[in-house]
């Protein structure tokens, strides 16, 4: 895991200047503005319409009045009131005429329509120099009755405005309706937009805070809560414990069973963690197989260690997946606020360092952070970055240690052992850099280089030999997980142009047994290819006899810890005896490693051990010395 991934990220999504809440505001504002503009437009239109309808009515009425006044001219001259009444009465044809009066120049009424139209006529001033006025929903109009160029009377006409008002009403109603519909549509649209924006906002917030696989808080949420817990603890003078939990062999389960089963396992792990904690403790999945826990208001460090023990116990129980029981373990690192760190970044980093230490300590354990750990981690990080360039920079080489027939003392082959000379770190022991290469995945290209180089060297040494030597190469678990590893190895052997049975692969016992049912097929394929298989460091793991019988192996290699105290150590002797007996009963060759004394060699020979390897015969030597060694030990 990258260290920077652990550092708190600020959660931006829902609050950023580009967030949906802002665009929603914008939308709301623009819809409101559009609504207001629409309303104003409707009002303006109605006003304009009102004036145009009114002036149309005025024009129409003027024409009517002029026609009537024209017709009335003769009747007025002759003061023929009957004819005048008939002419005025003709106005009844127009429904908008409320009334009409004919007066002479002196203001005397000569005729009116209707006959009983008794409304008082306005004086000339009331019209304010115009020929009309609008009043009380009526239009009142005066038209002069002319005779030979002079006014001899007036026609007073009162028209109803109701038609104008009705038409205006209809107009206002329809345009308001259109506006209202438009507005409603806009508002409806807006509220739907608002709804979906809210939904999106909620989803975003959810996504930004929740791990989709386990439903636990995710890294973002965890960072926020850790900040909060630290602030709170600082104000109340309390302690916080942060636990970083990493599953030790999750990748294997994931690779063997597939991602769905892997996710299922993560969910079960999440549940077990939650069940081991108090309700208000925070649990998060930071990614991959890494979980984090915040314990607040911790009074004693032992409270945190108790939780760790509980977690390791609970996760260590079998996980039933697809009808099979799977076992995973967890390594936990713990750091305390304020003792180990006074900010969240450092707290996370220190918990990570402690977790790393737990892995180095053999996994399935927890470690409390100690400042000295930082030195180890720094060293490891620096080694890893140097190792990345070791292949290209030609810093790697192979040393060869002969394998001897204990009876005849003949050389039968060599074990290739990797050496790294780093300009920065000097000679680094494989015990130090192989685990780093394994964890970082660098072991895959490095391991391929080892096979190619070892087979290339062997081809040269074997050219002039009748009895061909073989070479043993150590293989890491990580290499076995490479897709189609058998085909890859076959390819390397093919490129080296040597027979496959010149190559022996050494796999440690713990590595073989760790996931034996998943690997049995690979071993069978390798055997079919012709490659020999040896179990290295045998006796240190817990081999299941039933598997040992089924595995297509050729050699058992007695671990040097059982050899070192031979022949005095009765325990070592008993184990060595048992391994030789077991190996032979399965038809395997047995070799002992780490033989330093003749007494050890003799004891092993007496037990029936076939081969030996160790400083007694030769230390691992550079390739350049092998030819000379072979010549001397022909
Ligand atoms: P291993 O495969 O068990 O290798 C045997 C180790 O015992 C070697 O240590 C060898 O130098 C050492 N040894 C040999 N004879 C004696 C002896 O008489 N006395 C004592 N005390 N030690 C003896 P080395 O070279 O430091 O390698 C350590 C381990 O590193 C190896 O253990 C092997 O597991 C790993 N390793 C080395 N080369 C490679 C490699 O190319 N690939 C992988 N994956 N692992 C490697
Ligand atoms: Mg070995
Ligand atoms: Mg060994």
XYZ file of C-alpha atoms and ligand atoms in Angstrom:
682
model
C 0.000 0.000 0.000
C 1.233 3.431 -0.823
C 1.916 5.459 2.253
C 0.390 8.623 0.835
C -2.905 6.767 0.373
C -3.223 6.765 4.116
C -2.998 10.492 4.509
C -6.241 12.292 5.103
C -8.009 13.450 1.981
C -10.354 16.358 2.314
C -13.803 15.519 1.206
C -14.708 17.918 -1.540
C -17.524 16.516 -3.534
C -20.695 17.960 -1.948
C -19.203 21.290 -0.953
C -17.019 22.245 -3.846
C -17.773 25.335 -5.917
C -18.738 22.982 -8.750
C -21.128 21.019 -6.635
C -24.747 20.337 -7.671
C -26.079 22.506 -4.819
C -24.691 25.595 -6.486
C -26.125 24.739 -9.896
C -29.435 24.092 -8.211
C -29.355 27.618 -6.793
C -28.550 28.977 -10.191
C -31.405 27.025 -11.696
C -33.796 28.253 -9.048
C -32.764 31.841 -9.567
C -33.106 31.630 -13.341
C -36.518 29.970 -13.099
C -37.684 32.689 -10.735
C -36.354 35.375 -13.065
C -38.083 33.744 -16.026
C -41.331 33.581 -14.035
C -41.148 37.254 -13.073
C -40.387 38.288 -16.669
C -43.322 36.236 -17.913
C -45.638 37.880 -15.400
C -44.463 41.373 -16.338
C -44.906 40.587 -20.020
C -48.468 39.406 -19.410
C -49.341 42.575 -17.466
C -47.824 44.794 -20.176
C -49.660 42.915 -22.880
C -52.974 43.322 -21.056
C -52.390 47.071 -20.662
C -51.501 47.466 -24.336
C -54.503 45.378 -25.312
C -56.760 47.472 -23.070
C -55.706 50.703 -24.718
C -55.994 49.355 -28.224
C -59.470 47.914 -27.540
C -60.526 51.228 -26.018
C -59.326 53.292 -28.933
C -61.028 50.899 -31.364
C -64.272 51.445 -29.454
C -63.758 55.210 -29.522
C -63.212 55.211 -33.271
C -66.218 53.036 -33.832
C -68.378 55.243 -31.602
C -67.170 58.411 -33.313
C -68.229 57.030 -36.688
C -71.616 56.073 -35.270
C -72.108 59.498 -33.638
C -71.056 61.330 -36.834
C -73.518 59.333 -38.932
C -76.362 59.988 -36.456
C -75.433 63.675 -36.128
C -75.356 64.008 -39.909
C -78.803 62.429 -40.228
C -80.162 64.639 -37.440
C -79.165 67.921 -39.120
C -82.445 68.421 -41.078
C -84.659 67.273 -38.187
C -82.996 69.798 -35.921
C -83.282 72.619 -38.452
C -87.012 71.898 -38.729
C -87.239 70.959 -35.040
C -88.979 67.791 -36.155
C -88.800 65.893 -32.877
C -90.528 62.790 -34.194
C -88.008 62.265 -37.005
C -85.236 63.128 -34.552
C -86.566 60.465 -32.120
C -86.669 57.885 -34.940
C -83.075 58.642 -35.993
C -81.785 58.561 -32.419
C -83.847 55.407 -31.820
C -82.054 53.669 -34.704
C -79.121 53.388 -32.356
C -80.865 50.477 -30.639
C -79.354 48.272 -33.373
C -76.030 48.576 -31.574
C -76.049 46.676 -28.297
C -73.203 48.704 -26.890
C -75.193 51.953 -26.971
C -76.545 52.676 -23.525
C -78.219 55.899 -24.437
C -78.235 58.939 -26.717
C -79.577 62.498 -26.393
C -80.003 65.231 -29.013
C -79.825 68.782 -27.757
C -79.926 72.084 -29.571
C -77.468 74.937 -29.176
C -79.274 76.137 -26.096
C -79.049 72.786 -24.418
C -82.729 71.866 -24.829
C -83.369 68.104 -25.334
C -85.092 67.317 -28.602
C -84.934 63.531 -28.579
C -83.398 60.690 -26.573
C -82.844 56.984 -26.766
C -84.277 55.196 -24.899
C -87.092 57.626 -24.601
C -86.783 57.721 -20.823
C -82.986 58.224 -20.897
C -82.815 60.858 -18.211
C -79.164 61.012 -17.335
C -77.847 64.515 -16.946
C -75.519 65.580 -19.700
C -72.009 66.669 -18.765
C -71.078 70.246 -19.275
C -68.438 71.064 -21.929
C -65.774 71.489 -19.277
C -66.188 68.030 -17.923
C -64.856 66.656 -21.203
C -61.705 68.734 -20.729
C -61.584 70.023 -24.291
C -61.957 66.541 -25.733
C -64.983 65.124 -27.510
C -65.172 62.189 -25.100
C -64.393 60.780 -21.705
C -64.151 57.298 -20.218
C -65.956 56.966 -16.920
C -67.462 54.124 -14.877
C -66.975 51.532 -17.587
C -68.645 53.851 -20.081
C -67.589 55.938 -22.994
C -69.370 59.282 -23.264
C -69.041 61.093 -26.538
C -70.241 64.419 -27.960
C -70.678 64.892 -31.702
C -71.743 68.251 -33.182
C -74.810 68.443 -35.489
C -73.742 70.713 -38.327
C -75.801 72.813 -40.710
C -74.083 74.875 -43.390
C -70.776 74.827 -41.551
C -72.054 75.752 -38.094
C -72.938 73.578 -35.121
C -76.645 73.744 -34.445
C -76.759 71.108 -31.744
C -74.981 68.139 -30.109
C -75.519 64.428 -29.979
C -74.539 62.952 -26.613
C -73.768 59.273 -26.897
C -73.150 56.871 -24.007
C -71.519 53.581 -24.952
C -70.987 50.561 -22.757
C -67.402 49.383 -22.234
C -68.545 45.946 -21.209
C -67.549 44.395 -24.527
C -64.065 45.823 -24.150
C -63.909 44.580 -20.630
C -65.158 41.170 -21.604
C -62.667 40.844 -24.401
C -59.937 42.168 -22.184
C -60.962 39.711 -19.499
C -60.798 36.821 -21.945
C -57.495 38.055 -23.211
C -56.085 38.488 -19.718
C -57.405 35.140 -18.696
C -55.978 33.295 -21.659
C -52.589 34.948 -21.536
C -52.432 34.471 -17.789
C -53.373 30.868 -18.294
C -50.590 30.450 -20.818
C -48.209 32.201 -18.459
C -49.396 30.139 -15.530
C -49.015 26.913 -17.457
C -45.552 27.969 -18.531
C -44.708 28.904 -14.989
C -46.136 25.698 -13.612
C -44.155 23.732 -16.123
C -41.040 25.628 -15.129
C -41.723 25.124 -11.448
C -42.525 21.449 -11.978
C -39.406 21.006 -13.986
C -37.474 22.866 -11.372
C -38.761 20.743 -8.539
C -37.953 17.608 -10.501
C -34.497 18.938 -11.190
C -34.271 19.835 -7.535
C -35.316 16.343 -6.565
C -32.830 14.625 -8.802
C -30.118 17.040 -7.756
C -30.911 16.198 -4.129
C -30.839 12.510 -4.967
C -27.544 12.904 -6.783
C -26.202 14.889 -3.881
C -27.240 12.152 -1.475
C -25.726 9.462 -3.674
C -22.526 11.421 -3.937
C -22.332 11.896 -0.222
C -23.046 8.198 0.264
C -20.451 7.169 -2.280
C -17.959 9.564 -0.828
C -18.354 8.058 2.633
C -19.311 4.408 2.323
C -17.350 1.415 1.122
C -19.571 -0.311 -1.435
C -18.354 -3.830 -0.647
C -18.775 -3.942 3.121
C -21.043 -0.965 3.792
C -18.490 0.277 6.314
C -17.145 3.824 6.360
C -14.560 4.297 3.624
C -11.207 6.017 3.750
C -12.711 9.498 3.348
C -15.216 9.007 6.119
C -12.545 7.438 8.264
C -10.227 10.413 7.856
C -13.018 12.795 8.806
C -13.940 10.770 11.861
C -10.372 10.393 12.972
C -9.900 14.175 12.773
C -13.051 14.603 14.785
C -12.047 12.006 17.393
C -8.656 13.656 17.794
C -10.153 17.143 18.169
C -12.603 15.836 20.715
C -9.938 13.932 22.642
C -7.688 16.998 22.658
C -10.462 19.149 24.149
C -11.367 16.628 26.849
C -7.860 15.417 27.569
C -8.641 11.878 26.435
C -6.829 9.138 24.496
C -7.646 7.653 21.131
C -6.350 4.354 19.810
C -6.122 3.764 16.099
C -5.918 0.178 14.864
C -4.808 -0.682 11.365
C -5.750 -4.222 10.433
C -4.473 -6.027 7.351
C -5.463 -9.538 6.348
C -2.411 -11.743 5.896
C -3.470 -14.124 3.162
C -6.473 -12.476 1.586
C -4.906 -12.339 -1.833
C -4.645 -16.099 -1.970
C -8.339 -16.513 -1.202
C -9.154 -13.882 -3.798
C -6.935 -15.533 -6.412
C -8.167 -19.041 -5.656
C -11.875 -18.390 -5.302
C -12.400 -15.298 -7.414
C -13.418 -11.763 -6.600
C -16.994 -12.479 -5.634
C -15.947 -14.899 -2.940
C -13.225 -12.431 -1.960
C -15.855 -9.720 -1.485
C -17.976 -12.132 0.513
C -15.013 -12.812 2.760
C -14.407 -9.079 3.231
C -18.050 -8.642 4.257
C -17.742 -11.418 6.809
C -14.527 -9.945 8.158
C -16.268 -6.553 8.438
C -19.085 -8.130 10.439
C -16.701 -9.888 12.768
C -14.786 -6.683 13.397
C -18.008 -4.823 14.138
C -19.166 -7.539 16.495
C -15.906 -7.350 18.434
C -16.312 -3.630 19.131
C -18.508 -1.248 21.058
C -21.357 0.364 19.200
C -19.725 3.796 19.006
C -16.297 2.622 17.892
C -15.577 3.531 14.290
C -14.747 0.798 11.765
C -13.728 1.552 8.207
C -12.399 -0.306 5.209
C -9.536 1.693 3.792
C -9.272 -0.408 0.644
C -8.092 -3.865 -0.407
C -7.873 -6.063 2.653
C -7.131 -3.199 5.015
C -9.441 -2.113 7.795
C -9.119 0.604 10.422
C -10.678 1.055 13.828
C -10.901 4.115 16.072
C -11.293 3.480 19.792
C -12.241 6.619 21.697
C -11.950 7.484 25.394
C -9.312 4.832 26.014
C -8.292 4.889 29.673
C -5.607 2.178 29.489
C -3.486 0.893 26.657
C -4.621 -2.564 27.678
C -8.133 -1.723 26.491
C -6.778 -1.502 22.960
C -4.681 -4.657 23.264
C -7.724 -6.549 24.495
C -9.645 -5.420 21.430
C -6.734 -6.518 19.211
C -6.645 -9.961 20.810
C -10.376 -10.278 20.347
C -10.131 -9.252 16.683
C -7.327 -11.702 15.919
C -9.244 -14.482 17.642
C -12.470 -13.696 15.834
C -10.917 -13.384 12.369
C -8.922 -16.576 12.957
C -12.152 -18.617 13.039
C -12.955 -20.453 9.801
C -14.914 -18.617 7.116
C -17.444 -20.817 5.363
C -17.387 -19.883 1.683
C -18.969 -21.949 -1.066
C -19.222 -24.951 1.198
C -15.590 -24.865 2.246
C -13.886 -23.507 5.341
C -11.301 -20.843 4.667
C -8.777 -19.484 7.100
C -7.389 -15.993 7.092
C -5.389 -14.216 9.727
C -4.899 -10.545 10.487
C -1.941 -8.407 11.440
C -2.767 -5.314 13.473
C -0.764 -2.184 14.204
C -1.817 0.187 16.969
C -0.902 3.800 17.649
C -2.222 6.071 20.390
C -3.156 9.735 20.462
C -1.574 11.764 21.959
C 1.198 9.431 23.098
C 2.470 8.361 19.665
C 1.248 11.233 17.526
C -0.593 14.490 17.966
C -2.177 14.675 14.522
C -4.131 12.252 12.373
C -1.505 11.916 9.637
C 1.206 10.839 12.018
C -1.191 8.626 13.924
C -2.145 6.753 10.746
C 1.467 6.501 9.647
C 2.565 5.134 13.014
C -0.260 2.598 13.132
C 0.836 1.562 9.638
C 4.432 1.193 10.781
C 3.292 -0.969 13.710
C 1.187 -3.073 11.353
C 4.182 -3.543 9.084
C 6.141 -4.691 12.100
C 3.373 -7.165 12.948
C 3.743 -8.625 9.451
C 7.496 -8.906 9.877
C 6.964 -10.551 13.247
C 5.309 -13.433 11.445
C 1.751 -12.164 10.919
C -1.398 -13.057 12.883
C -0.224 -10.768 15.696
C -0.672 -7.170 16.788
C 2.062 -4.674 17.574
C 1.899 -1.389 19.455
C 3.816 1.411 17.794
C 7.288 2.202 19.111
C 9.458 5.032 17.765
C 12.282 2.569 16.982
C 10.006 0.919 14.406
C 10.305 3.909 12.138
C 13.981 3.181 11.622
C 13.240 -0.371 10.429
C 10.520 0.787 8.106
C 12.685 3.538 6.624
C 15.442 1.038 6.005
C 13.031 -1.306 4.299
C 11.545 1.414 2.131
C 15.007 2.500 1.070
C 16.028 -1.108 0.318
C 12.922 -1.575 -1.775
C 13.606 1.472 -3.889
C 17.192 0.345 -4.505
C 16.064 -3.194 -5.307
C 13.776 -1.836 -8.024
C 16.834 -0.946 -10.093
C 19.046 -3.853 -9.080
C 18.252 -5.994 -12.132
C 18.853 -3.284 -14.740
C 21.974 -2.088 -12.932
C 23.438 -5.587 -12.942
C 23.744 -5.655 -9.165
C 22.410 -9.192 -8.813
C 24.473 -12.333 -9.188
C 24.246 -16.025 -8.390
C 26.399 -18.073 -6.088
C 26.404 -21.830 -6.390
C 26.643 -24.354 -3.589
C 27.376 -27.944 -4.568
C 25.120 -30.829 -3.639
C 27.161 -33.901 -2.732
C 26.357 -37.607 -2.737
C 27.107 -38.443 0.917
C 28.255 -41.956 0.071
C 30.460 -41.344 -2.983
C 31.230 -37.642 -2.241
C 30.467 -36.939 -5.882
C 29.072 -33.576 -6.963
C 25.562 -34.099 -8.350
C 24.483 -30.524 -8.823
C 24.282 -27.036 -7.355
C 21.845 -24.828 -5.560
C 21.716 -21.347 -7.048
C 21.642 -18.666 -4.354
C 20.926 -15.073 -5.138
C 23.348 -12.328 -4.137
C 22.817 -8.583 -4.204
C 25.590 -6.086 -4.071
C 24.039 -2.649 -3.804
C 26.277 0.411 -4.276
C 24.179 2.096 -1.597
C 23.646 -0.679 0.948
C 26.622 -2.947 0.252
C 26.091 -6.726 0.276
C 22.513 -7.369 1.328
C 21.596 -10.790 2.672
C 18.880 -12.683 0.775
C 17.174 -13.135 4.135
C 16.709 -9.328 4.096
C 15.941 -8.614 0.459
C 13.976 -11.706 -0.638
C 10.986 -10.821 1.628
C 11.053 -7.287 0.192
C 11.195 -8.641 -3.346
C 8.264 -10.919 -2.502
C 6.106 -8.195 -0.969
C 6.755 -5.753 -3.784
C 6.264 -8.329 -6.547
C 9.840 -7.730 -7.754
C 10.510 -11.412 -7.085
C 8.684 -12.279 -10.304
C 11.146 -10.680 -12.774
C 14.066 -11.409 -10.467
C 13.024 -15.060 -10.142
C 12.839 -15.422 -13.929
C 16.281 -13.910 -14.232
C 17.593 -16.470 -11.690
C 16.209 -19.417 -13.692
C 17.601 -18.123 -16.980
C 20.999 -17.323 -15.518
C 21.281 -20.628 -13.612
C 20.327 -22.702 -16.669
C 22.710 -20.685 -18.850
C 25.614 -21.314 -16.448
C 24.701 -24.994 -16.121
C 24.690 -25.468 -19.885
C 28.301 -24.327 -20.024
C 29.398 -26.629 -17.169
C 27.509 -29.605 -18.523
C 28.894 -29.390 -22.086
C 31.984 -31.410 -21.394
C 30.418 -33.726 -18.813
C 29.186 -37.203 -19.269
C 27.228 -37.212 -16.047
C 25.062 -34.137 -16.241
C 24.636 -31.877 -13.223
C 21.348 -30.302 -12.191
C 20.708 -26.909 -10.680
C 18.242 -26.112 -7.913
C 16.544 -22.737 -7.871
C 14.506 -21.390 -4.959
C 10.972 -20.312 -5.789
C 8.718 -17.966 -3.812
C 4.987 -18.345 -3.289
C 4.512 -15.098 -5.123
C 6.040 -16.667 -8.239
C 3.633 -19.590 -8.114
C 0.772 -17.124 -8.314
C 1.893 -15.805 -11.689
C -0.694 -16.670 -14.308
C 0.258 -19.850 -16.077
C 3.542 -20.215 -14.241
C 4.191 -23.635 -15.806
C 4.057 -22.247 -19.317
C 6.338 -19.394 -18.274
C 8.909 -21.804 -16.827
C 8.655 -24.048 -19.891
C 9.393 -20.976 -21.996
C 12.466 -20.089 -19.928
C 13.751 -23.674 -20.185
C 13.118 -23.639 -23.927
C 15.010 -20.378 -24.368
C 17.938 -21.841 -22.424
C 17.885 -24.911 -24.706
C 18.396 -27.431 -21.898
C 16.378 -30.498 -20.824
C 13.691 -29.689 -18.261
C 15.027 -32.259 -15.765
C 18.204 -30.236 -15.285
C 16.116 -27.812 -13.297
C 14.967 -28.456 -9.764
C 12.656 -26.033 -7.984
C 12.954 -25.657 -4.229
C 9.780 -24.620 -2.457
C 9.702 -24.201 1.300
C 7.479 -26.535 3.254
C 5.365 -23.741 4.742
C 4.837 -22.267 1.297
C 3.722 -25.589 -0.176
C 1.356 -26.387 2.664
C -0.085 -22.867 2.945
C -2.454 -23.346 0.077
C -1.782 -26.857 -0.991
C -5.089 -27.680 -2.679
C -4.789 -24.650 -4.933
C -1.236 -25.540 -5.925
C -1.416 -29.255 -6.433
C -2.409 -28.763 -10.061
C 0.544 -26.450 -10.703
C 2.900 -29.005 -9.194
C 1.452 -31.708 -11.399
C 1.895 -29.556 -14.501
C 5.503 -28.819 -13.522
C 6.158 -32.515 -13.034
C 4.675 -33.272 -16.444
C 7.025 -30.679 -17.861
C 9.896 -32.730 -16.431
C 11.054 -30.242 -13.801
C 12.095 -31.717 -10.427
C 10.490 -30.453 -7.238
C 12.071 -30.285 -3.791
C 10.590 -29.286 -0.450
C 13.065 -26.969 1.226
C 13.508 -26.416 4.973
C 11.585 -29.603 5.587
C 10.562 -30.263 9.189
C 9.945 -26.612 10.059
C 6.399 -26.503 8.723
C 3.454 -28.673 9.416
C 3.205 -31.029 6.503
C 0.053 -32.964 6.196
C 1.012 -36.530 5.422
C -1.996 -37.040 3.197
C -0.925 -34.113 1.000
C 2.698 -35.160 1.034
C 1.641 -38.460 -0.516
C -0.326 -36.751 -3.253
C 2.244 -34.096 -4.122
C 4.423 -34.922 -7.150
C 7.728 -34.138 -5.409
C 11.170 -35.664 -5.854
C 13.231 -34.454 -2.925
C 12.910 -33.607 0.764
C 15.498 -31.209 2.125
C 16.134 -31.550 5.876
C 16.276 -28.067 7.406
C 19.665 -27.084 8.724
C 18.303 -26.464 12.226
C 18.045 -30.239 12.667
C 21.543 -30.740 11.295
C 23.463 -28.157 13.296
C 23.555 -30.070 16.607
C 24.039 -33.502 15.174
C 25.063 -36.010 16.225
C 24.728 -35.061 19.930
C 21.242 -33.564 19.808
C 18.845 -36.447 20.276
C 15.855 -34.410 19.227
C 17.462 -33.346 15.931
C 18.585 -36.912 15.382
C 15.081 -38.233 15.905
C 13.636 -35.735 13.448
C 16.325 -36.349 10.833
C 15.760 -40.098 11.188
C 12.009 -39.648 10.762
C 12.400 -37.429 7.683
C 14.781 -39.892 6.006
C 12.420 -42.758 6.749
C 9.399 -40.802 5.548
C 11.148 -39.610 2.379
C 12.325 -43.085 1.460
C 8.936 -44.590 2.158
C 7.502 -42.165 -0.401
C 10.316 -42.933 -2.841
C 11.922 -39.493 -2.484
C 15.551 -38.443 -2.360
C 16.541 -36.922 0.990
C 19.153 -34.186 1.232
C 20.473 -32.458 4.344
C 21.475 -28.781 4.210
C 23.878 -26.869 6.458
C 26.379 -29.660 7.011
C 29.445 -28.036 8.589
C 31.258 -30.928 10.227
C 32.369 -34.434 9.279
C 30.521 -35.746 12.329
C 27.281 -34.320 10.984
C 27.964 -35.777 7.547
C 28.696 -39.195 9.023
C 25.636 -39.162 11.253
C 23.432 -38.307 8.285
C 25.066 -40.952 6.127
C 24.375 -43.495 8.870
C 20.730 -42.496 8.900
C 20.578 -43.222 5.177
C 20.402 -39.594 4.025
C 21.258 -39.493 0.315
C 22.757 -36.077 -0.315
C 24.365 -33.294 1.630
C 25.064 -29.622 1.217
C 27.026 -27.299 3.483
C 30.181 -25.438 4.329
C 31.916 -28.772 5.011
C 31.890 -29.453 1.279
C 31.872 -25.947 -0.075
C 30.481 -22.511 0.629
C 28.287 -20.976 -2.037
C 30.736 -19.704 -4.699
C 30.560 -17.248 -7.590
C 29.819 -18.780 -10.966
C 33.364 -18.032 -12.130
C 34.793 -20.441 -9.556
C 32.529 -23.356 -10.374
C 34.527 -24.717 -13.344
C 37.667 -24.768 -11.254
C 35.814 -26.409 -8.361
C 34.416 -29.069 -10.671
C 37.867 -29.790 -12.095
C 39.259 -30.259 -8.588
C 36.361 -32.468 -7.484
C 35.929 -34.618 -10.555
P 17.772 -21.847 1.476
O 17.160 -22.113 0.173
O 17.446 -22.752 2.605
O 19.319 -21.770 1.195
C 20.278 -22.291 2.017
C 20.923 -21.245 2.826
O 21.820 -21.851 3.761
C 21.770 -20.301 1.992
O 21.725 -19.040 2.621
C 23.159 -20.879 2.165
O 24.194 -19.936 1.965
C 23.107 -21.303 3.601
N 24.092 -22.354 3.901
C 24.609 -23.250 3.044
N 25.459 -24.079 3.704
C 25.469 -23.688 4.989
C 26.137 -24.155 6.176
O 26.908 -25.105 6.159
N 25.897 -23.513 7.332
C 25.047 -22.460 7.393
N 24.849 -21.862 8.571
N 24.401 -21.998 6.326
C 24.607 -22.611 5.127
P 21.500 -17.788 1.767
O 22.272 -17.870 0.507
O 21.734 -16.635 2.677
O 19.987 -17.872 1.380
C 19.053 -17.720 2.341
C 17.691 -18.020 1.765
O 17.339 -17.049 0.789
C 17.597 -19.319 1.045
O 17.440 -20.346 1.930
C 16.433 -19.129 0.172
O 15.254 -19.398 0.884
C 16.479 -17.649 -0.126
N 16.998 -17.465 -1.480
C 18.269 -17.414 -1.907
N 18.314 -17.251 -3.242
C 17.027 -17.189 -3.672
C 16.401 -17.044 -4.957
O 17.031 -16.967 -5.999
N 15.038 -16.993 -4.996
C 14.297 -17.123 -3.859
N 13.003 -17.070 -3.968
N 14.851 -17.285 -2.644
C 16.211 -17.317 -2.554
Mg 16.963 -23.556 -0.928
Mg 16.838 -24.346 3.067
